[in-house]
PDB file of C-alpha atoms in Angstrom:
ATOM      1  CA  ALA F   6      -6.364 122.751 151.723  1.00 58.00           C
ATOM      2  CA  ARG F   7      -4.613 125.162 149.408  1.00 69.00           C
ATOM      3  CA  VAL F   8      -2.708 128.007 151.035  1.00 73.00           C
ATOM      4  CA  ASP F   9      -1.488 130.881 148.897  1.00 76.00           C
ATOM      5  CA  ALA F  10       1.500 132.346 150.748  1.00 76.00           C
ATOM      6  CA  PRO F  11       5.142 132.710 149.683  1.00 77.00           C
ATOM      7  CA  ASN F  12       6.405 130.879 152.767  1.00 79.00           C
ATOM      8  CA  VAL F  13       4.018 127.900 152.490  1.00 79.00           C
ATOM      9  CA  ALA F  14       4.376 124.847 150.260  1.00 76.00           C
ATOM     10  CA  SER F  15       0.774 123.740 149.721  1.00 77.00           C
ATOM     11  CA  ILE F  16       1.010 120.050 148.844  1.00 82.00           C
ATOM     12  CA  VAL F  17      -2.093 118.398 147.404  1.00 85.00           C
ATOM     13  CA  PHE F  18      -2.685 114.974 145.920  1.00 91.00           C
ATOM     14  CA  ALA F  19      -4.200 113.717 142.669  1.00 94.00           C
ATOM     15  CA  GLU F  20      -6.942 111.658 144.302  1.00 96.00           C
ATOM     16  CA  GLU F  21      -8.600 111.013 140.959  1.00 97.00           C
ATOM     17  CA  GLU F  22      -5.527 109.164 139.653  1.00 97.00           C
ATOM     18  CA  VAL F  23      -5.362 106.584 142.431  1.00 98.00           C
ATOM     19  CA  ALA F  24      -9.163 106.362 142.468  1.00 98.00           C
ATOM     20  CA  PHE F  25      -9.028 105.498 138.767  1.00 98.00           C
ATOM     21  CA  LEU F  26      -6.711 102.590 139.566  1.00 98.00           C
ATOM     22  CA  VAL F  27      -8.825 101.192 142.403  1.00 98.00           C
ATOM     23  CA  GLY F  28     -11.912 101.740 140.257  1.00 98.00           C
ATOM     24  CA  ALA F  29     -10.304  99.684 137.512  1.00 98.00           C
ATOM     25  CA  LEU F  30      -9.423  96.997 140.047  1.00 98.00           C
ATOM     26  CA  ALA F  31     -12.977  96.975 141.375  1.00 98.00           C
ATOM     27  CA  GLY F  32     -14.365  96.811 137.837  1.00 98.00           C
ATOM     28  CA  LEU F  33     -12.236  93.773 137.124  1.00 98.00           C
ATOM     29  CA  LYS F  34     -13.138  92.118 140.427  1.00 98.00           C
ATOM     30  CA  THR F  35     -16.913  92.639 140.567  1.00 98.00           C
ATOM     31  CA  ARG F  36     -19.093  89.629 139.874  1.00 97.00           C
ATOM     32  CA  ASN F  37     -22.379  91.524 139.710  1.00 97.00           C
ATOM     33  CA  GLY F  38     -21.265  94.490 137.645  1.00 98.00           C
ATOM     34  CA  VAL F  39     -22.306  96.800 140.491  1.00 98.00           C
ATOM     35  CA  LEU F  40     -19.943  98.841 142.669  1.00 98.00           C
ATOM     36  CA  GLY F  41     -20.518 101.240 145.528  1.00 98.00           C
ATOM     37  CA  PHE F  42     -18.944 104.550 146.534  1.00 98.00           C
ATOM     38  CA  ILE F  43     -19.558 106.199 149.896  1.00 98.00           C
ATOM     39  CA  GLY F  44     -18.232 109.714 150.424  1.00 97.00           C
ATOM     40  CA  GLY F  45     -18.096 111.943 153.458  1.00 96.00           C
ATOM     41  CA  LEU F  46     -18.910 115.439 152.222  1.00 94.00           C
ATOM     42  CA  GLU F  47     -19.217 117.019 148.786  1.00 93.00           C
ATOM     43  CA  ILE F  48     -15.764 118.573 148.990  1.00 93.00           C
ATOM     44  CA  PRO F  49     -13.139 118.669 146.213  1.00 92.00           C
ATOM     45  CA  ALA F  50     -11.021 115.731 147.416  1.00 94.00           C
ATOM     46  CA  ILE F  51     -14.057 113.476 147.797  1.00 96.00           C
ATOM     47  CA  VAL F  52     -15.413 114.509 144.398  1.00 96.00           C
ATOM     48  CA  ARG F  53     -12.057 113.631 142.837  1.00 96.00           C
ATOM     49  CA  PHE F  54     -12.097 110.229 144.550  1.00 97.00           C
ATOM     50  CA  ARG F  55     -15.669 109.575 143.403  1.00 97.00           C
ATOM     51  CA  GLU F  56     -15.265 110.627 139.789  1.00 97.00           C
ATOM     52  CA  GLY F  57     -11.886 108.972 139.374  1.00 98.00           C
ATOM     53  CA  PHE F  58     -13.371 105.754 140.753  1.00 98.00           C
ATOM     54  CA  ARG F  59     -16.262 105.960 138.297  1.00 98.00           C
ATOM     55  CA  GLN F  60     -13.961 106.529 135.345  1.00 98.00           C
ATOM     56  CA  GLY F  61     -11.578 103.739 136.300  1.00 98.00           C
ATOM     57  CA  ALA F  62     -14.422 101.284 136.768  1.00 98.00           C
ATOM     58  CA  ALA F  63     -15.910 102.155 133.377  1.00 98.00           C
ATOM     59  CA  TYR F  64     -12.478 101.868 131.758  1.00 97.00           C
ATOM     60  CA  ALA F  65     -12.009  98.333 133.049  1.00 98.00           C
ATOM     61  CA  ARG F  66     -15.597  97.193 132.681  1.00 97.00           C
ATOM     62  CA  PRO F  67     -17.775  99.248 130.336  1.00 97.00           C
ATOM     63  CA  GLY F  68     -21.357  99.380 131.529  1.00 97.00           C
ATOM     64  CA  VAL F  69     -20.534  98.804 135.190  1.00 98.00           C
ATOM     65  CA  ALA F  70     -22.917 100.539 137.619  1.00 98.00           C
ATOM     66  CA  VAL F  71     -21.533 102.671 140.441  1.00 98.00           C
ATOM     67  CA  LEU F  72     -23.942 103.425 143.283  1.00 98.00           C
ATOM     68  CA  VAL F  73     -23.148 106.629 145.167  1.00 98.00           C
ATOM     69  CA  ASP F  74     -24.087 107.660 148.699  1.00 97.00           C
ATOM     70  CA  GLN F  75     -22.788 110.354 150.996  1.00 96.00           C
ATOM     71  CA  ILE F  76     -22.733 110.682 154.787  1.00 95.00           C
ATOM     72  CA  ALA F  77     -23.366 114.418 154.260  1.00 86.00           C
ATOM     73  CA  ASP F  78     -23.824 115.483 157.910  1.00 83.00           C
ATOM     74  CA  ARG F  79     -21.111 118.100 158.219  1.00 87.00           C
ATOM     75  CA  GLN F  80     -20.653 117.396 161.931  1.00 90.00           C
ATOM     76  CA  THR F  81     -20.135 113.647 161.603  1.00 93.00           C
ATOM     77  CA  ALA F  82     -19.366 113.037 157.914  1.00 96.00           C
ATOM     78  CA  PHE F  83     -15.987 111.522 158.674  1.00 96.00           C
ATOM     79  CA  SER F  84     -16.664 110.102 162.141  1.00 96.00           C
ATOM     80  CA  ASP F  85     -19.853 108.024 161.942  1.00 96.00           C
ATOM     81  CA  PRO F  86     -19.092 104.337 161.295  1.00 97.00           C
ATOM     82  CA  PHE F  87     -22.744 103.391 161.787  1.00 97.00           C
ATOM     83  CA  ALA F  88     -23.783 105.684 158.932  1.00 97.00           C
ATOM     84  CA  GLY F  89     -21.137 104.084 156.731  1.00 97.00           C
ATOM     85  CA  TRP F  90     -22.367 100.623 157.747  1.00 98.00           C
ATOM     86  CA  ARG F  91     -25.996 101.524 157.043  1.00 98.00           C
ATOM     87  CA  LEU F  92     -25.296 103.059 153.624  1.00 98.00           C
ATOM     88  CA  ALA F  93     -23.054 100.150 152.651  1.00 98.00           C
ATOM     89  CA  HIS F  94     -25.793  97.642 153.468  1.00 98.00           C
ATOM     90  CA  GLY F  95     -28.143  99.617 151.242  1.00 98.00           C
ATOM     91  CA  GLN F  96     -25.668  99.376 148.376  1.00 98.00           C
ATOM     92  CA  LEU F  97     -25.088  95.681 149.041  1.00 98.00           C
ATOM     93  CA  ASP F  98     -28.852  95.124 148.953  1.00 98.00           C
ATOM     94  CA  ALA F  99     -28.826  96.805 145.513  1.00 98.00           C
ATOM     95  CA  GLY F 100     -26.204  94.371 144.207  1.00 98.00           C
ATOM     96  CA  ALA F 101     -22.875  96.069 144.923  1.00 98.00           C
ATOM     97  CA  ASP F 102     -20.095  93.630 145.698  1.00 98.00           C
ATOM     98  CA  VAL F 103     -17.150  96.068 145.971  1.00 98.00           C
ATOM     99  CA  ILE F 104     -17.471  99.273 148.006  1.00 98.00           C
ATOM    100  CA  PHE F 105     -14.998 102.154 148.093  1.00 98.00           C
ATOM    101  CA  ALA F 106     -15.554 104.386 151.105  1.00 98.00           C
ATOM    102  CA  ALA F 107     -13.809 107.763 151.102  1.00 97.00           C
ATOM    103  CA  ALA F 108     -15.286 108.940 154.373  1.00 97.00           C
ATOM    104  CA  GLY F 109     -12.637 108.771 157.078  1.00 96.00           C
ATOM    105  CA  ALA F 110     -13.735 106.808 160.154  1.00 97.00           C
ATOM    106  CA  SER F 111     -17.255 106.566 158.709  1.00 97.00           C
ATOM    107  CA  GLY F 112     -15.824 104.232 156.102  1.00 97.00           C
ATOM    108  CA  LEU F 113     -14.842 101.735 158.775  1.00 98.00           C
ATOM    109  CA  GLY F 114     -18.486 100.782 159.076  1.00 98.00           C
ATOM    110  CA  ALA F 115     -18.666 100.144 155.346  1.00 98.00           C
ATOM    111  CA  HIS F 116     -15.728  97.749 155.649  1.00 98.00           C
ATOM    112  CA  VAL F 117     -17.559  95.800 158.361  1.00 98.00           C
ATOM    113  CA  ALA F 118     -20.727  95.662 156.267  1.00 98.00           C
ATOM    114  CA  ALA F 119     -18.810  94.311 153.271  1.00 98.00           C
ATOM    115  CA  GLY F 120     -17.330  91.575 155.432  1.00 98.00           C
ATOM    116  CA  GLU F 121     -20.743  90.646 156.790  1.00 98.00           C
ATOM    117  CA  ARG F 122     -22.081  90.173 153.272  1.00 97.00           C
ATOM    118  CA  GLY F 123     -19.153  88.435 151.591  1.00 98.00           C
ATOM    119  CA  ALA F 124     -18.260  91.510 149.536  1.00 98.00           C
ATOM    120  CA  PHE F 125     -15.051  93.523 149.164  1.00 98.00           C
ATOM    121  CA  ALA F 126     -14.151  96.956 150.477  1.00 98.00           C
ATOM    122  CA  ILE F 127     -11.458  99.444 149.487  1.00 98.00           C
ATOM    123  CA  GLY F 128      -9.636 101.547 152.072  1.00 98.00           C
ATOM    124  CA  VAL F 129      -8.608 105.172 151.703  1.00 98.00           C
ATOM    125  CA  ASP F 130      -5.779 107.562 152.598  1.00 96.00           C
ATOM    126  CA  ASP F 131      -3.798 105.048 154.702  1.00 95.00           C
ATOM    127  CA  ASN F 132      -3.144 101.356 154.124  1.00 97.00           C
ATOM    128  CA  GLN F 133      -6.212  99.749 155.714  1.00 98.00           C
ATOM    129  CA  ASN F 134      -5.693  96.279 154.246  1.00 98.00           C
ATOM    130  CA  TYR F 135      -4.820  94.842 157.649  1.00 97.00           C
ATOM    131  CA  LEU F 136      -8.180  95.775 159.173  1.00 97.00           C
ATOM    132  CA  HIS F 137     -10.140  92.974 157.480  1.00 97.00           C
ATOM    133  CA  PRO F 138      -7.849  90.604 155.559  1.00 97.00           C
ATOM    134  CA  GLY F 139      -9.800  88.864 152.832  1.00 96.00           C
ATOM    135  CA  VAL F 140     -12.347  91.702 152.723  1.00 98.00           C
ATOM    136  CA  MET F 141     -10.128  94.677 151.913  1.00 98.00           C
ATOM    137  CA  LEU F 142      -9.438  94.419 148.198  1.00 98.00           C
ATOM    138  CA  THR F 143      -6.865  97.212 148.416  1.00 98.00           C
ATOM    139  CA  SER F 144      -6.355 100.721 149.796  1.00 98.00           C
ATOM    140  CA  ALA F 145      -5.996 103.988 147.875  1.00 98.00           C
ATOM    141  CA  ILE F 146      -3.257 105.823 149.746  1.00 97.00           C
ATOM    142  CA  LYS F 147      -1.743 109.271 149.819  1.00 95.00           C
ATOM    143  CA  ARG F 148       2.013 109.196 150.394  1.00 91.00           C
ATOM    144  CA  ILE F 149       2.298 112.008 152.909  1.00 84.00           C
ATOM    145  CA  ASP F 150       5.694 110.640 153.903  1.00 83.00           C
ATOM    146  CA  ARG F 151       6.922 111.166 150.348  1.00 81.00           C
ATOM    147  CA  ALA F 152       5.485 114.680 150.241  1.00 79.00           C
ATOM    148  CA  VAL F 153       7.287 115.634 153.457  1.00 82.00           C
ATOM    149  CA  ALA F 154      10.552 114.044 152.316  1.00 82.00           C
ATOM    150  CA  LEU F 155      10.366 115.869 148.991  1.00 78.00           C
ATOM    151  CA  SER F 156       9.823 119.201 150.703  1.00 76.00           C
ATOM    152  CA  ILE F 157      12.749 118.613 153.079  1.00 84.00           C
ATOM    153  CA  SER F 158      14.989 117.488 150.213  1.00 81.00           C
ATOM    154  CA  ARG F 159      14.182 120.630 148.231  1.00 75.00           C
ATOM    155  CA  ALA F 160      14.963 122.770 151.253  1.00 78.00           C
ATOM    156  CA  ALA F 161      18.287 120.989 151.776  1.00 85.00           C
ATOM    157  CA  ASP F 162      19.168 121.521 148.114  1.00 77.00           C
ATOM    158  CA  GLY F 163      18.234 125.191 148.212  1.00 79.00           C
ATOM    159  CA  GLU F 164      15.356 124.554 145.795  1.00 73.00           C
ATOM    160  CA  TRP F 165      12.423 124.968 148.177  1.00 73.00           C
ATOM    161  CA  ARG F 166       9.717 127.359 147.076  1.00 76.00           C
ATOM    162  CA  GLY F 167       6.241 128.269 148.207  1.00 73.00           C
ATOM    163  CA  GLY F 168       3.112 127.617 146.219  1.00 69.00           C
ATOM    164  CA  GLN F 169       1.074 124.598 145.266  1.00 77.00           C
ATOM    165  CA  LEU F 170       2.670 121.220 144.579  1.00 80.00           C
ATOM    166  CA  ARG F 171       0.421 118.454 143.250  1.00 85.00           C
ATOM    167  CA  LEU F 172       1.605 114.879 143.607  1.00 89.00           C
ATOM    168  CA  GLY F 173       0.153 112.033 141.578  1.00 94.00           C
ATOM    169  CA  LEU F 174       1.096 108.618 140.253  1.00 96.00           C
ATOM    170  CA  ALA F 175       4.109 109.900 138.333  1.00 94.00           C
ATOM    171  CA  ASP F 176       5.579 111.363 141.532  1.00 90.00           C
ATOM    172  CA  GLY F 177       4.720 108.387 143.715  1.00 92.00           C
ATOM    173  CA  GLY F 178       2.456 110.661 145.729  1.00 93.00           C
ATOM    174  CA  VAL F 179      -0.563 108.338 145.469  1.00 96.00           C
ATOM    175  CA  ASP F 180      -0.824 104.582 144.997  1.00 97.00           C
ATOM    176  CA  TYR F 181      -2.822 101.461 145.688  1.00 98.00           C
ATOM    177  CA  VAL F 182      -1.493  98.745 147.992  1.00 98.00           C
ATOM    178  CA  ILE F 183      -0.810  95.072 147.507  1.00 97.00           C
ATOM    179  CA  ASP F 184       0.613  93.442 150.631  1.00 97.00           C
ATOM    180  CA  ARG F 185       0.397  90.179 152.551  1.00 97.00           C
ATOM    181  CA  HIS F 186      -3.175  90.930 153.605  1.00 98.00           C
ATOM    182  CA  ASN F 187      -4.658  91.126 150.096  1.00 98.00           C
ATOM    183  CA  ILE F 188      -2.152  89.533 147.728  1.00 97.00           C
ATOM    184  CA  GLY F 189      -4.324  86.443 147.397  1.00 97.00           C
ATOM    185  CA  LEU F 190      -7.241  88.532 146.135  1.00 98.00           C
ATOM    186  CA  ILE F 191      -5.503  90.007 143.077  1.00 98.00           C
ATOM    187  CA  ASP F 192      -4.294  87.593 140.436  1.00 97.00           C
ATOM    188  CA  ALA F 193      -1.452  88.308 138.040  1.00 97.00           C
ATOM    189  CA  SER F 194      -3.636  89.238 135.064  1.00 97.00           C
ATOM    190  CA  THR F 195      -5.718  91.657 137.140  1.00 98.00           C
ATOM    191  CA  LYS F 196      -2.626  93.312 138.567  1.00 98.00           C
ATOM    192  CA  ALA F 197      -1.137  93.591 135.067  1.00 98.00           C
ATOM    193  CA  ALA F 198      -4.279  95.315 133.796  1.00 98.00           C
ATOM    194  CA  VAL F 199      -4.212  97.828 136.648  1.00 98.00           C
ATOM    195  CA  GLU F 200      -0.509  98.462 136.090  1.00 98.00           C
ATOM    196  CA  ASP F 201      -1.229  99.078 132.404  1.00 98.00           C
ATOM    197  CA  ALA F 202      -3.742 101.707 133.519  1.00 98.00           C
ATOM    198  CA  ARG F 203      -1.108 103.284 135.756  1.00 98.00           C
ATOM    199  CA  ALA F 204       1.336 103.485 132.853  1.00 98.00           C
ATOM    200  CA  GLY F 205      -1.353 104.941 130.607  1.00 98.00           C
ATOM    201  CA  ILE F 206      -2.195 107.699 133.091  1.00 97.00           C
ATOM    202  CA  ILE F 207       1.459 108.583 133.557  1.00 97.00           C
ATOM    203  CA  ASP F 208       2.323 108.693 129.854  1.00 97.00           C
ATOM    204  CA  GLY F 209      -0.913 110.372 128.831  1.00 96.00           C
ATOM    205  CA  ALA F 210      -2.387 107.474 126.870  1.00 97.00           C
ATOM    206  CA  ILE F 211      -5.284 107.453 129.356  1.00 97.00           C
ATOM    207  CA  ALA F 212      -6.820 110.859 129.951  1.00 95.00           C
ATOM    208  CA  ILE F 213      -8.933 111.249 133.052  1.00 94.00           C
ATOM    209  CA  ALA F 214     -11.827 113.506 132.134  1.00 89.00           C
ATOM    210  CA  PRO F 215     -11.755 116.895 133.884  1.00 82.00           C
ATOM    211  CA  ILE F 216     -13.452 116.770 137.272  1.00 80.00           C
ATOM    212  CA  GLU F 217     -15.422 119.821 138.344  1.00 75.00           C
ATOM    213  CA  THR F 218     -14.999 120.356 142.081  1.00 68.00           C
ATOM    214  CA  ASP F 219     -16.291 123.914 142.512  1.00 56.00           C
TER     215      ASP F 219
END
């Protein structure tokens, strides 16, 4: 959350940038041309994940369909794995074969559902590839460690200042993960295409359309 105070560094992340990359990856990986997104609540970070995912998928595979569902219950939006499982099965029934769940612990149920149906899932915030090797296509992560290190480094150098700091791909503040748990799922040409998208976002050749979150 943004905090406007002179003694607070309010660090936020460009969720839409990493979502664009995993959307592109999903668009390249889908067999059916149908993807799924499951969000927790209609809050700015989740909207940025959702819309970035949509744009990245369309960039990689024009005409791809993205099904969208939301847990929505404010009390359990991010802590109801069964709801995530149920919504994911609905999307799988409708043809989705890659599901990105940006819903905290609720998304864990979506990962299980994808595994049950021979589909792929995408993790969020942390590296969740290890949870279901062979099912988790990748994870869209926020590098909180990098944000903290940057803030400490600025303080040590006498350059710390309050206000908002937004970290994206160019700063290494967000990324997608390829590790031993999913490396066999992403071939060289697919990785190259996603890396081209990364470079395009960083140098401005790819413009992510403005995302309204208010």
